[in-house]
mmCIF file of C-alpha atoms and ligand atoms in Angstrom:
data_model
loop_
_atom_site.group_PDB
_atom_site.id
_atom_site.type_symbol
_atom_site.label_atom_id
_atom_site.label_comp_id
_atom_site.label_asym_id
_atom_site.label_seq_id
_atom_site.Cartn_x
_atom_site.Cartn_y
_atom_site.Cartn_z
ATOM 1 C CA MET M 589 6.331 3.105 5.974
ATOM 2 C CA ARG M 590 8.827 0.376 6.582
ATOM 3 C CA ASN M 591 8.384 0.693 10.377
ATOM 4 C CA PHE M 592 5.162 -1.268 9.841
ATOM 5 C CA LEU M 593 7.360 -4.315 9.258
ATOM 6 C CA PHE M 594 9.024 -4.049 12.650
ATOM 7 C CA SER M 595 6.352 -2.490 14.871
ATOM 8 C CA CYS M 596 2.698 -3.038 13.946
ATOM 9 C CA CYS M 597 3.232 -6.253 12.022
ATOM 10 C CA ALA M 598 5.163 -8.021 14.746
ATOM 11 C CA SER M 599 2.568 -7.073 17.377
ATOM 12 C CA ALA M 600 -0.447 -7.844 15.207
ATOM 13 C CA THR M 601 0.697 -11.260 14.005
ATOM 14 C CA LYS M 602 1.871 -12.239 17.504
ATOM 15 C CA ARG M 603 -1.603 -11.439 18.909
ATOM 16 C CA GLY M 604 -3.637 -12.587 15.900
ATOM 17 C CA VAL M 605 -5.007 -9.078 15.396
ATOM 18 C CA PRO M 606 -6.128 -8.249 11.850
ATOM 19 C CA ALA M 607 -4.172 -5.374 10.305
ATOM 20 C CA THR M 608 -4.287 -3.554 6.997
ATOM 21 C CA SER M 609 -1.683 -1.274 5.479
ATOM 22 C CA PHE M 610 -2.593 1.049 2.627
ATOM 23 C CA ILE M 611 0.459 1.461 0.444
ATOM 24 C CA VAL M 612 1.467 3.934 -2.236
ATOM 25 C CA THR M 613 2.314 1.734 -5.193
ATOM 26 C CA GLY M 614 4.268 4.035 -7.528
ATOM 27 C CA GLU M 615 7.913 3.333 -8.285
ATOM 28 C CA SER M 616 9.011 6.374 -6.279
ATOM 29 C CA PHE M 617 7.544 4.725 -3.192
ATOM 30 C CA THR M 618 7.481 0.928 -3.395
ATOM 31 C CA GLN M 619 10.572 -0.761 -4.852
ATOM 32 C CA GLU M 620 10.956 -4.463 -5.580
ATOM 33 C CA ASP M 621 13.605 -4.968 -2.908
ATOM 34 C CA SER M 622 14.706 -2.930 0.093
ATOM 35 C CA LYS M 623 18.241 -1.617 0.327
ATOM 36 C CA LEU M 624 17.902 -1.938 4.111
ATOM 37 C CA ASN M 625 18.525 -5.168 5.975
ATOM 38 C CA GLY M 626 16.040 -7.139 8.056
ATOM 39 C CA ASN M 627 16.663 -5.264 11.279
ATOM 40 C CA TRP M 628 15.123 -1.959 12.268
ATOM 41 C CA SER M 629 17.240 1.156 11.720
ATOM 42 C CA PRO M 630 16.460 4.882 11.951
ATOM 43 C CA GLU M 631 16.302 4.945 8.122
ATOM 44 C CA ASP M 632 13.094 2.913 8.380
ATOM 45 C CA ASP M 633 11.308 6.057 9.592
ATOM 46 C CA ALA M 634 11.593 7.446 6.048
ATOM 47 C CA ALA M 635 11.680 4.234 3.974
ATOM 48 C CA TYR M 636 8.781 2.442 2.320
ATOM 49 C CA LEU M 637 8.076 -1.254 2.409
ATOM 50 C CA SER M 638 9.432 -3.103 -0.613
ATOM 51 C CA TRP M 639 7.248 -5.447 -2.626
ATOM 52 C CA SER M 640 9.200 -8.415 -1.255
ATOM 53 C CA GLU M 641 8.432 -7.186 2.291
ATOM 54 C CA VAL M 642 4.785 -6.609 1.373
ATOM 55 C CA ARG M 643 4.559 -10.207 0.111
ATOM 56 C CA GLN M 644 6.270 -11.439 3.285
ATOM 57 C CA LEU M 645 3.697 -9.627 5.438
ATOM 58 C CA ALA M 646 0.801 -10.756 3.240
ATOM 59 C CA ASP M 647 1.984 -14.338 3.714
ATOM 60 C CA GLN M 648 1.740 -13.715 7.475
ATOM 61 C CA GLY M 649 -1.898 -12.679 7.087
ATOM 62 C CA LEU M 650 -1.726 -8.908 6.848
ATOM 63 C CA ASP M 651 -3.978 -7.168 4.337
ATOM 64 C CA PHE M 652 -2.924 -4.467 1.918
ATOM 65 C CA GLY M 653 -4.919 -1.817 0.136
ATOM 66 C CA SER M 654 -4.266 1.009 -2.265
ATOM 67 C CA HIS M 655 -3.123 4.438 -1.141
ATOM 68 C CA THR M 656 -2.877 5.525 -4.825
ATOM 69 C CA CYS M 657 0.227 5.482 -7.055
ATOM 70 C CA THR M 658 1.634 8.905 -6.237
ATOM 71 C CA HIS M 659 -0.004 9.732 -2.887
ATOM 72 C CA ALA M 660 -2.292 12.179 -4.701
ATOM 73 C CA ALA M 661 -5.185 13.744 -2.771
ATOM 74 C CA LEU M 662 -7.968 12.284 -4.911
ATOM 75 C CA PRO M 663 -10.636 14.927 -4.166
ATOM 76 C CA ASP M 664 -8.183 17.577 -5.402
ATOM 77 C CA ILE M 665 -7.457 16.126 -8.858
ATOM 78 C CA PRO M 666 -9.673 15.686 -11.955
ATOM 79 C CA PRO M 667 -11.881 12.543 -11.841
ATOM 80 C CA ALA M 668 -10.106 10.935 -14.827
ATOM 81 C CA GLN M 669 -6.746 11.347 -13.108
ATOM 82 C CA ALA M 670 -8.199 9.956 -9.874
ATOM 83 C CA ARG M 671 -9.470 6.948 -11.789
ATOM 84 C CA THR M 672 -5.985 6.381 -13.240
ATOM 85 C CA GLU M 673 -4.475 6.622 -9.735
ATOM 86 C CA LEU M 674 -6.945 4.013 -8.473
ATOM 87 C CA GLN M 675 -6.689 1.672 -11.463
ATOM 88 C CA GLU M 676 -2.901 1.672 -11.733
ATOM 89 C CA SER M 677 -2.513 1.195 -7.989
ATOM 90 C CA LEU M 678 -4.998 -1.675 -8.038
ATOM 91 C CA ASP M 679 -3.146 -3.197 -11.003
ATOM 92 C CA ALA M 680 0.159 -3.008 -9.109
ATOM 93 C CA LEU M 681 -1.355 -4.690 -6.041
ATOM 94 C CA GLY M 682 -2.751 -7.442 -8.250
ATOM 95 C CA THR M 683 0.565 -7.870 -10.033
ATOM 96 C CA TYR M 684 2.602 -8.196 -6.850
ATOM 97 C CA LEU M 685 0.088 -9.901 -4.533
ATOM 98 C CA GLY M 686 -2.180 -11.717 -6.957
ATOM 99 C CA PRO M 687 -5.771 -10.899 -7.860
ATOM 100 C CA GLN M 688 -8.055 -10.414 -4.848
ATOM 101 C CA ASP M 689 -10.560 -7.981 -3.345
ATOM 102 C CA PHE M 690 -8.478 -5.225 -1.822
ATOM 103 C CA PRO M 691 -9.913 -3.114 1.011
ATOM 104 C CA CYS M 692 -11.383 0.201 -0.084
ATOM 105 C CA HIS M 693 -12.062 3.467 1.749
ATOM 106 C CA ILE M 694 -13.206 6.239 -0.567
ATOM 107 C CA LEU M 695 -13.840 9.756 0.714
ATOM 108 C CA THR M 696 -16.382 11.153 -1.724
ATOM 109 C CA GLU M 697 -19.345 9.784 -3.662
ATOM 110 C CA GLU M 698 -17.809 10.942 -6.963
ATOM 111 C CA LEU M 699 -14.605 9.032 -6.236
ATOM 112 C CA ARG M 700 -16.638 6.024 -5.085
ATOM 113 C CA LYS M 701 -18.231 5.898 -8.550
ATOM 114 C CA GLU M 702 -14.765 6.045 -10.142
ATOM 115 C CA SER M 703 -13.487 3.262 -7.913
ATOM 116 C CA VAL M 704 -16.419 0.924 -8.600
ATOM 117 C CA ASP M 705 -15.319 0.672 -12.218
ATOM 118 C CA CYS M 706 -11.743 -0.253 -11.256
HETATM 119 ZN ZN1 ZN Z 744 -1.100 9.153 3.015
#
């Protein structure tokens, strides 16, 4: 959520504390630019970070990882669909933040095998 920009991020960077945000990368969630301004507003409770804000935070040292493309519950969908969720989300992170090793937390061994190939 966009509150990360104004709450956690400000505190973490000020104190030098490592922080990671796992973002949902699909177009319904993460847009290129935010329609909101640079100051906190109540709308931030329901808004997602934009890619430009993600890059801004990454430049400040925050890490980002995948939280899928559509916020799907991976154990509840077919393995091939889970793999697509992981691969397309990873591709989006690489496109917007550059290629790197993104943090990974996989819940099941079956999904871990799918993610290793991504
Ligand atoms: Zn979630």
